mmCIF file of C-alpha atoms in Angstrom:
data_model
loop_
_atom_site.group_PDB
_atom_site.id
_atom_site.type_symbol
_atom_site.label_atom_id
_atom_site.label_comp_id
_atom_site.label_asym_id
_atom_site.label_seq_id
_atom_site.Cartn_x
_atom_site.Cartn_y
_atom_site.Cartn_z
ATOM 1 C CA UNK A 30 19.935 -15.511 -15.637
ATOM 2 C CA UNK A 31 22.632 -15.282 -12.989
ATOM 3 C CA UNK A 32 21.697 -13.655 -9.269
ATOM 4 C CA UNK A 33 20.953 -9.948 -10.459
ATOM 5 C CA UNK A 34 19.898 -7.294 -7.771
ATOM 6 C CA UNK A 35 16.160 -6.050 -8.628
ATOM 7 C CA UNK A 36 17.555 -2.287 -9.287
ATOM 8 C CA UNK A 37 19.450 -3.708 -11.923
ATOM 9 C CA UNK A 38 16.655 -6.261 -13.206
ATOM 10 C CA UNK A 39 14.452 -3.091 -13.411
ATOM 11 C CA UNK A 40 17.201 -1.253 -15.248
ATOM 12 C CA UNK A 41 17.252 -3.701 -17.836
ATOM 13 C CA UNK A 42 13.645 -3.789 -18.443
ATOM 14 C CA UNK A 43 13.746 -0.566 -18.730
ATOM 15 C CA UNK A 44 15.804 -0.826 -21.870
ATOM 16 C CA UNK A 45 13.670 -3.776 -23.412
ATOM 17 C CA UNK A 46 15.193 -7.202 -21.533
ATOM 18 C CA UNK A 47 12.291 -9.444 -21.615
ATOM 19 C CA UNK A 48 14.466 -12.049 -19.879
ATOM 20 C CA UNK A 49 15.096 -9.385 -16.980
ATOM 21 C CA UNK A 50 10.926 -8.933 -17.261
ATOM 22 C CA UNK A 51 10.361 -12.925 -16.889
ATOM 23 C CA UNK A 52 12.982 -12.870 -13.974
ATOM 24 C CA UNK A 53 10.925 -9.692 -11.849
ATOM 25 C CA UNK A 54 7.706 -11.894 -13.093
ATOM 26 C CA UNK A 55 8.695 -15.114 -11.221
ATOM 27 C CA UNK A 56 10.065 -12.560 -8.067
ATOM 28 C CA UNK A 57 6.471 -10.370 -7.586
ATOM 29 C CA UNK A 58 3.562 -11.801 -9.769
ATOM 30 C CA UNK A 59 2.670 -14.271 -7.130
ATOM 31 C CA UNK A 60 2.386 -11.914 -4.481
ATOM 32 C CA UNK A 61 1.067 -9.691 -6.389
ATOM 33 C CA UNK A 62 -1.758 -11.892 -7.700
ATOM 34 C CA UNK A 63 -2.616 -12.988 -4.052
ATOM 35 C CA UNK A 64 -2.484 -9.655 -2.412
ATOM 36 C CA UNK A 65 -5.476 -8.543 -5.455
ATOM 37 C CA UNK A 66 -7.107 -12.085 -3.923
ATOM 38 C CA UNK A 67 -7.438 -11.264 -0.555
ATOM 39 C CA UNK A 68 -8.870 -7.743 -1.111
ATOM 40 C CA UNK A 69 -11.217 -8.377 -3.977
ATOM 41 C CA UNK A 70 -12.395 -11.678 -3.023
ATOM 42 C CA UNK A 71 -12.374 -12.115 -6.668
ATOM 43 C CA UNK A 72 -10.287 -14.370 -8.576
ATOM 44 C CA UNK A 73 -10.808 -13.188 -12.179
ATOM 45 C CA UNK A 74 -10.364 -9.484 -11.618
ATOM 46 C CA UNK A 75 -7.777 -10.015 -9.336
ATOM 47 C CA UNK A 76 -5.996 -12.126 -12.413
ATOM 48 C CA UNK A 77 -6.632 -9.064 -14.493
ATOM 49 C CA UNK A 78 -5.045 -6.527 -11.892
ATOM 50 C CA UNK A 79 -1.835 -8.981 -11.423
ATOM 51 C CA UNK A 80 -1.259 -8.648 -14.568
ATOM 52 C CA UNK A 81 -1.871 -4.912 -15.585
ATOM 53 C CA UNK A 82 0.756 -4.183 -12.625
ATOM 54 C CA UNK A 83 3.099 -6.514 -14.655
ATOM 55 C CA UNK A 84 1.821 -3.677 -17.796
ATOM 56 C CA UNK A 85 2.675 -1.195 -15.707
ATOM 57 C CA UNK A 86 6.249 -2.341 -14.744
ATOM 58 C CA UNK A 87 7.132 -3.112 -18.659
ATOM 59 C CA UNK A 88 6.334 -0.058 -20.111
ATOM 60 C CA UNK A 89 6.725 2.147 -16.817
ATOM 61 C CA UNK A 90 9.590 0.983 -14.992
ATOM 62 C CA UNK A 91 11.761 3.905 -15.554
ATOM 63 C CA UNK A 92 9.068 5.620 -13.099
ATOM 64 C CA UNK A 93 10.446 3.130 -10.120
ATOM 65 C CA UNK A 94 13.077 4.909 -8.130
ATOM 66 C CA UNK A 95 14.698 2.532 -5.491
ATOM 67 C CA UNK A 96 16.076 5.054 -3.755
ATOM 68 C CA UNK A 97 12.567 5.788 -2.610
ATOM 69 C CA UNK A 98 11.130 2.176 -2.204
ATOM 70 C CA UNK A 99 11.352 -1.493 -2.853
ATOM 71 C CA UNK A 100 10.228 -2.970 -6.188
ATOM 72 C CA UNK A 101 7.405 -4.948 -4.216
ATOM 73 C CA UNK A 102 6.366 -1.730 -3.022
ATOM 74 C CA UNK A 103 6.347 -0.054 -5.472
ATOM 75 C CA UNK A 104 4.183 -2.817 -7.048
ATOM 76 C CA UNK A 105 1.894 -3.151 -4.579
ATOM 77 C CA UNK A 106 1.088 0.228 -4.712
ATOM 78 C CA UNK A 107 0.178 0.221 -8.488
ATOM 79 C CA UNK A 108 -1.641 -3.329 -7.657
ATOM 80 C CA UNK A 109 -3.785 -1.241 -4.432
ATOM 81 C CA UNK A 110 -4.717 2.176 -6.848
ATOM 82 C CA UNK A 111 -6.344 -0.336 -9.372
ATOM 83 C CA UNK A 112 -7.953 -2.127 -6.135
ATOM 84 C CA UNK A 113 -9.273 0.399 -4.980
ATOM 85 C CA UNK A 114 -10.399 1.757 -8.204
ATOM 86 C CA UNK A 115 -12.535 -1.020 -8.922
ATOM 87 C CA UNK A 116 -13.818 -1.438 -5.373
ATOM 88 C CA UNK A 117 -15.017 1.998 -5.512
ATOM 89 C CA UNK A 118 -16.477 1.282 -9.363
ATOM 90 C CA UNK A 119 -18.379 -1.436 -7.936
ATOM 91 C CA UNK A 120 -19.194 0.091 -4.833
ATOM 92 C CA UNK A 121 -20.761 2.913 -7.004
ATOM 93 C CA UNK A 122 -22.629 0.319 -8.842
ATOM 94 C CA UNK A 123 -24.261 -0.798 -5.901
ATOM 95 C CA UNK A 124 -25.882 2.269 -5.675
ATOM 96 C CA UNK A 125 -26.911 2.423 -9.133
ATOM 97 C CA UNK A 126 -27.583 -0.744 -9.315
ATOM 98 C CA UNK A 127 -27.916 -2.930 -13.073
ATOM 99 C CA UNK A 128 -29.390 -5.490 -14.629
ATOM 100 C CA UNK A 129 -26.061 -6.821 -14.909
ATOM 101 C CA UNK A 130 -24.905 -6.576 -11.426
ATOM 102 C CA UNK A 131 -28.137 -7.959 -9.967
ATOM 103 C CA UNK A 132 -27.468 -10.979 -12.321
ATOM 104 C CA UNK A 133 -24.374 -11.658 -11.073
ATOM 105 C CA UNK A 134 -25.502 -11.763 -7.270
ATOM 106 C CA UNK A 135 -28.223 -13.917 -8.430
ATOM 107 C CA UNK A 136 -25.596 -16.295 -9.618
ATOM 108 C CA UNK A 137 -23.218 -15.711 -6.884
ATOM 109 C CA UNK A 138 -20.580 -14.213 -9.038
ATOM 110 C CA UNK A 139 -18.504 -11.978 -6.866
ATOM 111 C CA UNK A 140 -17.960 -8.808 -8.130
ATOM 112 C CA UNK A 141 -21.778 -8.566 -8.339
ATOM 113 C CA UNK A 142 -23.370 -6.760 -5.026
ATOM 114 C CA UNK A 143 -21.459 -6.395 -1.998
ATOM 115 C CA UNK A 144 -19.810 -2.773 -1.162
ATOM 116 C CA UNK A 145 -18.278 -2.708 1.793
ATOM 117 C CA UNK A 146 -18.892 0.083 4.581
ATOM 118 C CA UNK A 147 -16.124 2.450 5.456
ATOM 119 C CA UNK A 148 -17.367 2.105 9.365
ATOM 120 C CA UNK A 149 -17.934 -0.694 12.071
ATOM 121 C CA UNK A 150 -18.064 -4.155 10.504
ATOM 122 C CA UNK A 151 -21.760 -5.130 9.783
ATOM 123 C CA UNK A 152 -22.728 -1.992 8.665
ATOM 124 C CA UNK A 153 -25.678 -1.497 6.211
ATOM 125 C CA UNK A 154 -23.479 -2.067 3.204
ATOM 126 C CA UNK A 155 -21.292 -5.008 4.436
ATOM 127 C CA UNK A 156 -20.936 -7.768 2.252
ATOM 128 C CA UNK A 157 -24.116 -9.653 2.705
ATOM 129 C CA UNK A 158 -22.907 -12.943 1.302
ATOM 130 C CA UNK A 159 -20.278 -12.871 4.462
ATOM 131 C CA UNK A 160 -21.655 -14.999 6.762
ATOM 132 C CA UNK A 161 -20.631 -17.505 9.483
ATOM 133 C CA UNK A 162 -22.401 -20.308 9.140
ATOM 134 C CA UNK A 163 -19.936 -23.190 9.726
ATOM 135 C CA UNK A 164 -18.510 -22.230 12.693
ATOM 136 C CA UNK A 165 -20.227 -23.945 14.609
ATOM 137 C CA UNK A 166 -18.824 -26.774 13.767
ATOM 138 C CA UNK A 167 -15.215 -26.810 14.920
ATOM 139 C CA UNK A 168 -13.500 -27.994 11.462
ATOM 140 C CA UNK A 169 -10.443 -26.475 10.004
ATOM 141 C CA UNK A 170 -12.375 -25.672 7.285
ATOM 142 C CA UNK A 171 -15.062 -24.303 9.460
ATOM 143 C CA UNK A 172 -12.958 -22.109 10.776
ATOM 144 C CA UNK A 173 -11.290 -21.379 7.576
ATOM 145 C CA UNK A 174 -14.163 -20.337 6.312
ATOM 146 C CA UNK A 175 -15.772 -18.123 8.787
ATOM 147 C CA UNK A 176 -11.849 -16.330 8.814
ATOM 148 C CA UNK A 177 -12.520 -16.208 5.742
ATOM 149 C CA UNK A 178 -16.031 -14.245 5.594
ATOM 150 C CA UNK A 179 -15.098 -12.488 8.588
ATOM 151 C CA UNK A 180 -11.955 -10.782 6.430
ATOM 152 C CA UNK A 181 -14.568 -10.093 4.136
ATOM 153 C CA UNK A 182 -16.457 -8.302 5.908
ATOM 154 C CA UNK A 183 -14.224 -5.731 7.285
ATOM 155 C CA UNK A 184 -14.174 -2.143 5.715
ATOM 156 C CA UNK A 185 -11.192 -2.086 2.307
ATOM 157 C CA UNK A 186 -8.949 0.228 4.717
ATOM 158 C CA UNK A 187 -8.456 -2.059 7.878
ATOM 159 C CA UNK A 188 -8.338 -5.493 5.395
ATOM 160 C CA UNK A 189 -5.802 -3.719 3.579
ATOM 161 C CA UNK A 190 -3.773 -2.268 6.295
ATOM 162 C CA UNK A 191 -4.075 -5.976 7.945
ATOM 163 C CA UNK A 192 -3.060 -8.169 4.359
ATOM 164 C CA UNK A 193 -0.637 -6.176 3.480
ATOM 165 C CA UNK A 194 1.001 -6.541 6.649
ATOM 166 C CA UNK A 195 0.420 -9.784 7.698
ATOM 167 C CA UNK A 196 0.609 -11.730 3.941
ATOM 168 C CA UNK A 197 2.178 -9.591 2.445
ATOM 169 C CA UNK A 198 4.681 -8.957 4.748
ATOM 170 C CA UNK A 199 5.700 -5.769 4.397
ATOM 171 C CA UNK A 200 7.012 -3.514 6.955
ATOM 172 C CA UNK A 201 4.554 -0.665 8.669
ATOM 173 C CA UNK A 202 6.783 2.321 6.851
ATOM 174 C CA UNK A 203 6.045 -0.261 3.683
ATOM 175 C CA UNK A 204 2.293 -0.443 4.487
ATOM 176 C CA UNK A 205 2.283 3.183 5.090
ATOM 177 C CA UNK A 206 3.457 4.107 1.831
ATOM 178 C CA UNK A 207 1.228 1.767 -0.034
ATOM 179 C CA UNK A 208 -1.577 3.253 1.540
ATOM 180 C CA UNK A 209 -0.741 6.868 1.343
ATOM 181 C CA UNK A 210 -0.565 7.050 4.756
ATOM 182 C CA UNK A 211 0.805 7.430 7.868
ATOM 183 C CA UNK A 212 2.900 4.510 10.104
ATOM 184 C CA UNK A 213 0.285 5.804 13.401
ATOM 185 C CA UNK A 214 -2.831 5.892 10.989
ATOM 186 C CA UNK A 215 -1.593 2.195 9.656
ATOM 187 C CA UNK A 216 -1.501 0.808 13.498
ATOM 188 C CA UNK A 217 -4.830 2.419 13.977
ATOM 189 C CA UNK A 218 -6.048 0.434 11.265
ATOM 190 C CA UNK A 219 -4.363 -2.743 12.242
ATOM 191 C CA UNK A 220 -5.712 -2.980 15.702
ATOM 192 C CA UNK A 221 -9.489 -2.016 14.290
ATOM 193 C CA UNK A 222 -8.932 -4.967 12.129
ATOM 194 C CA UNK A 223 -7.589 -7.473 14.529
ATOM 195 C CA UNK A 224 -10.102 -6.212 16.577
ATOM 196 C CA UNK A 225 -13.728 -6.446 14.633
ATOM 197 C CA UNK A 226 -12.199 -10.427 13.345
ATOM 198 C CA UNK A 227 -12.341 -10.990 16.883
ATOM 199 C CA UNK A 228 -15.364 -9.843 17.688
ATOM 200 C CA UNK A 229 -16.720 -11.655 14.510
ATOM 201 C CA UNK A 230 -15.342 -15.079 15.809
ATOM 202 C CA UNK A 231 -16.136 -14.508 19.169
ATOM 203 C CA UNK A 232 -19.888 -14.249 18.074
ATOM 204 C CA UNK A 233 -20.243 -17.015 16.508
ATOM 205 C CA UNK A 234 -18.922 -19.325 19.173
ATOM 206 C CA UNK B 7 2.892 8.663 33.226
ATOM 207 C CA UNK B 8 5.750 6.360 34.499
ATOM 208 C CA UNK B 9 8.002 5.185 31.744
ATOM 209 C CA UNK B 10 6.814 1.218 33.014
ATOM 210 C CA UNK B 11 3.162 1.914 32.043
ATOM 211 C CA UNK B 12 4.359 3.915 29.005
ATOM 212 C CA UNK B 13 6.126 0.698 28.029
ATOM 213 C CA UNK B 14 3.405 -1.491 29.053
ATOM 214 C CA UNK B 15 0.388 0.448 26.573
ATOM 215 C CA UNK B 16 2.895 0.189 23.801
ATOM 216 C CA UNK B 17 3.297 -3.453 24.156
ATOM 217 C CA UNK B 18 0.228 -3.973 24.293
ATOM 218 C CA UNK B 19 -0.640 -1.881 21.334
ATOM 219 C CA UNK B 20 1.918 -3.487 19.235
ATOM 220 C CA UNK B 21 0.391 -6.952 20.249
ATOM 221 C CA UNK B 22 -3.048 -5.933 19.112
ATOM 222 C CA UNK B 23 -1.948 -4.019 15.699
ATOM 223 C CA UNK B 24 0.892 -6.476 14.616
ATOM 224 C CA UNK B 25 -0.317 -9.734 16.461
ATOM 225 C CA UNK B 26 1.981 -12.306 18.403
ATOM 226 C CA UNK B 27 4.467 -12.923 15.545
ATOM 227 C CA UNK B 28 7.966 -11.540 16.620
ATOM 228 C CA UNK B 29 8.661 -10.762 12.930
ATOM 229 C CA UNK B 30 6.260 -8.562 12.542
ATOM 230 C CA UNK B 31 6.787 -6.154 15.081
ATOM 231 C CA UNK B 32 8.787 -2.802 14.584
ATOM 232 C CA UNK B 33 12.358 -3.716 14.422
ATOM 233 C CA UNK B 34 13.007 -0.903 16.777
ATOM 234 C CA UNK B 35 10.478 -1.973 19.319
ATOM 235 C CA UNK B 36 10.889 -5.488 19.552
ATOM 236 C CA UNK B 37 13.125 -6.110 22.521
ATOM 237 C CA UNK B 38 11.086 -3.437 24.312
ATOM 238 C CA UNK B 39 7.756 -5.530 23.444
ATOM 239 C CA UNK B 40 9.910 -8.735 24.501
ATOM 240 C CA UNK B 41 10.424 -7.314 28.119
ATOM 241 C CA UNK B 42 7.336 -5.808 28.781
ATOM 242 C CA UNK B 43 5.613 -9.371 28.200
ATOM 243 C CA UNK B 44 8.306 -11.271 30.377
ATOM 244 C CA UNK B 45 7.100 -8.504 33.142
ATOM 245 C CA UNK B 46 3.588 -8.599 32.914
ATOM 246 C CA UNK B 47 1.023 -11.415 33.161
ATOM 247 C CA UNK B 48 -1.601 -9.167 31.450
ATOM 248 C CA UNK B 49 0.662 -8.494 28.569
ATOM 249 C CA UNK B 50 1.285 -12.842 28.447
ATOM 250 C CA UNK B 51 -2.526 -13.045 28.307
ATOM 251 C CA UNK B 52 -2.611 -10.492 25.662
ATOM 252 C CA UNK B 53 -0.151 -12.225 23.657
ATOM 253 C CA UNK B 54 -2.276 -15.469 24.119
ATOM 254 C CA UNK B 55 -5.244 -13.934 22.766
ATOM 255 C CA UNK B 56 -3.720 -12.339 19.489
ATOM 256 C CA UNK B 57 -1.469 -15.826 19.449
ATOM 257 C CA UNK B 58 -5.009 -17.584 18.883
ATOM 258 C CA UNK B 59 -6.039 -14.820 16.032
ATOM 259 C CA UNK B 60 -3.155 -15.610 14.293
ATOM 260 C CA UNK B 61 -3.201 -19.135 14.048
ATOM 261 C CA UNK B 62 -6.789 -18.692 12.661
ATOM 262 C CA UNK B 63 -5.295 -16.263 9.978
ATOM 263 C CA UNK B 64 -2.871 -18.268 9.239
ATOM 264 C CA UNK B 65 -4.859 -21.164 8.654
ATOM 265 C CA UNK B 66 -6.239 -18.992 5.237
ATOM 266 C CA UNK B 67 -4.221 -19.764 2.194
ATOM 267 C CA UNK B 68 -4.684 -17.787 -1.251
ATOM 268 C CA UNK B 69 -2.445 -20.110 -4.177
ATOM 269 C CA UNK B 70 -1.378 -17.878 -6.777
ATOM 270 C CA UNK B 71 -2.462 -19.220 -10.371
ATOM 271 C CA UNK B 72 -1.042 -16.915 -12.771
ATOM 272 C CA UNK B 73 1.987 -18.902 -14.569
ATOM 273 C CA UNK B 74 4.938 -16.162 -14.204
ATOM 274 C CA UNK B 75 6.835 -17.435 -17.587
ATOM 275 C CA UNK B 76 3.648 -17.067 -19.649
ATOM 276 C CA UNK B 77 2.122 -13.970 -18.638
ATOM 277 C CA UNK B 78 5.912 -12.500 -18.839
ATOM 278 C CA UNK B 79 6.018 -13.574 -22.116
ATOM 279 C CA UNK B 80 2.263 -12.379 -23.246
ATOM 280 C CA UNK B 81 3.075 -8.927 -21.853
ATOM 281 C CA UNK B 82 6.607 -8.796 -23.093
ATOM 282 C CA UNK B 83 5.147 -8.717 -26.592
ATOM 283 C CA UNK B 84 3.475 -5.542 -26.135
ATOM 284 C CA UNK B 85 5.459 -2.346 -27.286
ATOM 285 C CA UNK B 86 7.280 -0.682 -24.509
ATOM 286 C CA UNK B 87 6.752 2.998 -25.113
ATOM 287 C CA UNK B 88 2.931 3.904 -24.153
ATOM 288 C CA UNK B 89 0.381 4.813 -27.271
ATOM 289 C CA UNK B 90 -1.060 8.355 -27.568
ATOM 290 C CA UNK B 91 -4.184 7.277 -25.848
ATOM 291 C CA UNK B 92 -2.305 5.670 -22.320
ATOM 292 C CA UNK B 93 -0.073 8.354 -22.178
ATOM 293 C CA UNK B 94 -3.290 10.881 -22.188
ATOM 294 C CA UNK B 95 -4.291 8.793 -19.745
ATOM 295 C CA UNK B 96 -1.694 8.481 -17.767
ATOM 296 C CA UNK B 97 -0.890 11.860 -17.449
ATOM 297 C CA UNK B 98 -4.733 13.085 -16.702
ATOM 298 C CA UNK B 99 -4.289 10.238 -14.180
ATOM 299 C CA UNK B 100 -1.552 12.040 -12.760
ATOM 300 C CA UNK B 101 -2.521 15.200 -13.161
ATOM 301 C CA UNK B 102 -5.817 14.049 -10.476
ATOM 302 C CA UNK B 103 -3.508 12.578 -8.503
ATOM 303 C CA UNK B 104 -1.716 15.406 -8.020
ATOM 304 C CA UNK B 105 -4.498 18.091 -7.622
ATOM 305 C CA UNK B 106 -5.643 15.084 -4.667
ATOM 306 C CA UNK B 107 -2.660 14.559 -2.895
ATOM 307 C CA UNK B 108 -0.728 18.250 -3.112
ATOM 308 C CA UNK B 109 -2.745 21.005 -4.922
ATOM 309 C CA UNK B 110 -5.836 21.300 -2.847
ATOM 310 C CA UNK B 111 -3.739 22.148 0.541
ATOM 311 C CA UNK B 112 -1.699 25.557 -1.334
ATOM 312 C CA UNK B 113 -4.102 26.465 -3.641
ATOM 313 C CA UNK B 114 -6.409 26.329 -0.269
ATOM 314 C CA UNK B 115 -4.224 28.057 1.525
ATOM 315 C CA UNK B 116 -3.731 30.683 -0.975
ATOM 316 C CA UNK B 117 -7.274 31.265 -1.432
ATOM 317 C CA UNK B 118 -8.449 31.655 2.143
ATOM 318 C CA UNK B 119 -5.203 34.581 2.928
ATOM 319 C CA UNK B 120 -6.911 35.998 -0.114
ATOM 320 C CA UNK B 121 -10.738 35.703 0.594
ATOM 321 C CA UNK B 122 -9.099 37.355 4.120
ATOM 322 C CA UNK B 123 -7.087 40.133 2.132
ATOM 323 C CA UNK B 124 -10.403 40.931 0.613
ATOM 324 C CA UNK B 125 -12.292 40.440 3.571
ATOM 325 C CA UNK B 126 -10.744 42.684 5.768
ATOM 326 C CA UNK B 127 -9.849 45.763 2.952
ATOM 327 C CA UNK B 128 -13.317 45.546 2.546
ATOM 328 C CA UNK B 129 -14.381 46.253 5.839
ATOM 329 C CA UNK B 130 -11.135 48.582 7.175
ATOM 330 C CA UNK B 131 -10.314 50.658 3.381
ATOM 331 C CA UNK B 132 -11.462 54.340 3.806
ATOM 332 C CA UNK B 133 -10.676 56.388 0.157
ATOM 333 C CA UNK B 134 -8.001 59.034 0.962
ATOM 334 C CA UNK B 135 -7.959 60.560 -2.539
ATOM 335 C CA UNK B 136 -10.494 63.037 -3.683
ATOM 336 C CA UNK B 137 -12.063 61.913 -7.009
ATOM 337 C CA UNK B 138 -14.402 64.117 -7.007
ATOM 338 C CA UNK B 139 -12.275 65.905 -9.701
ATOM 339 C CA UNK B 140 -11.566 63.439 -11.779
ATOM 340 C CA UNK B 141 -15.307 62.443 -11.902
ATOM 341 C CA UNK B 142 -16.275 65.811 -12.931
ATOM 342 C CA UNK B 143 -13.867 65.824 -16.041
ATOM 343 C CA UNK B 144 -14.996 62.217 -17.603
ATOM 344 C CA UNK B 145 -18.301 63.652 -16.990
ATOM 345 C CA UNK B 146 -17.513 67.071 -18.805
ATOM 346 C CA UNK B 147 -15.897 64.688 -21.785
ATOM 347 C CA UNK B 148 -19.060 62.883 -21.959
ATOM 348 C CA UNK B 149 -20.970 66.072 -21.960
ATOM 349 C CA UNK B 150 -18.809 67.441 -25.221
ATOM 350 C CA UNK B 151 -19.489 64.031 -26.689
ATOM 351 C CA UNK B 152 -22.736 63.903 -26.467
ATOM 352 C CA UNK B 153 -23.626 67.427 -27.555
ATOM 353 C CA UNK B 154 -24.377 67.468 -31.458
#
């Protein structure tokens, strides 16, 4: 398919193209698929969300209006609602907890245990499988690792703000209307971030 | 404040929210960032700091492993227009969303000038009319009513 601009990819879904679909597919699953990564920690549901958006995009994509965003955005923000949605299902199961989830933590499944707190990093309902064990060897994949627990463990609003801006690489007014939010509230959130991974790093060295 | 140490806290908070890639800073704000940091050896330290963060973070790498083609194919099979059940759904989805994000701040401003309406004609309303009049005759119907 020759060099189409997305408006009029999206137009063409919107009447049924399935080649226009495969086109926006190869353009936004990717990212799409990674940004659900990084916040759920979770491969399989992240899969799941990936591909819902994609749902969402073939039978909804008369709701996109450029004029208001880009199509990534606009994705993204149907990939963060169902986020969210499950973070908060599973963050509710925590506190009811059953036989099913306390399975899963038993065999380290993620999705299992592991709310995350809406405060300070390390707070009572952190993940508790985030730790930092390796750091202290000085390996790349030390260090990728305790990165890797230490985004983790931050509360879902500052590792969003922080992913979506820094792998995802939107733009703050982006960010901010992914989130719902404002461009001030989003910088708030980015320098709480940057600031509780350093101070994560910092004590394990 | 003098417009040097305005400049300076901004730099500095754009180093610590967006980190020490360029790119990433606001597009309006970047040659304002760029000169602050050639004028100030705290802001160069600052920079060095967050430079370090984000070598770490970008050390992290998440490989997509969704194939685009197939999953573009799987979902292009599935009717366009939404059943009776997802379009319920959708619009009760909706419906909350809306209630969330732009109901709850008129309908809460409606209802407190109202509980205040009530509030204070409560407290200030004196009657003016005399009823006493009109009392008397629904009690004079009542009377004929009642009497066999």
């Amino acid at each position: 398919m020759k060099a189409l601009d997305e408006v009029e990819l999206v137009a063409l879904v919107t009447q049924g193209d399935s080649r226009a679909f495969a086109e926006l597919a190869q353009r936004h699953l990717p990212a799409i698929e990674t940004y659900a990564r990084r916040l759920l920690a979770d491969e399989a549901a992240a899969q799941d969300i990936a591909q819902e958006t994609l749902l969402v995009l073939w039978q909804r994509s008369a709701e996109f209006k450029p004029e208001k965003a880009r199509l990534t955005t606009w994705l993204h923000r149907v990939a963060h609602n169902r986020c969210i949605d499950l973070l908060r299902r599973q963050k509710r199961e925590t506190m009811m907890p059953s036989d099913d989830i306390f399975a899963r933590q038993e065999n380290g499944v993620p999705g299992g245990l592991g709310g995350e707190a809406e405060g300070e990093v390390g707070g009572e309902e952190s993940d508790p499988t985030a730790t930092f064990s390796i750091t202290s060897e000085s390996t790349p994949e030390g260090n990728r690792a305790a990165m890797n627990a230490a985004l983790r463990n931050l509360p879902e609003s500052q590792r969003t703000a922080l992913v979506l801006t820094y792998y995802q690489s939107l733009s703050n007014r982006e960010v901010a209307t992914v989130m719902n939010s404002s461009i001030r509230a989003v910088e708030s959130l980015l320098c709480r971030a940057r600031g509780n991974l350093k101070k994560q790093l910092e004590s394990q060295q | 404040m003098s417009p040097d140490r305005k400049q300076f806290e901004r730099a500095f908070e754009i180093i610590e929210a967006y980190g020490a890639d360029k790119a990433r800073w606001p597009d309006e704000e970047r040659s304002l960032v760029e000169l602050a940091i050639a004028r100030s050896p705290e802001l160069q330290m600052h920079f060095q700091v967050h430079k370090a963060l984000d070598d770490q973070l970008n050390a992290l790498e998440v490989r997509p492993r969704l194939n685009p083609e197939i999953i573009a194919q799987q979902i292009a099979a599935y009717p366009q227009r939404l059943s009776g059940a997802q379009w319920f759904q959708l619009q009760l989805e909706r419906l909350t969303e809306s209630m969330m994000a732009a109901l709850w701040k008129p309908v809460f401003a409606a209802s407190f000038v109202f509980l205040i309406g009530v509030g204070a004609g409560t407290v200030a309303l004196e009657p003016v009319e005399d009823w006493s009049q009109a009392e008397q005759f629904s009690f004079a119907v009542i009377g004929e009513e009642a009497s066999p």
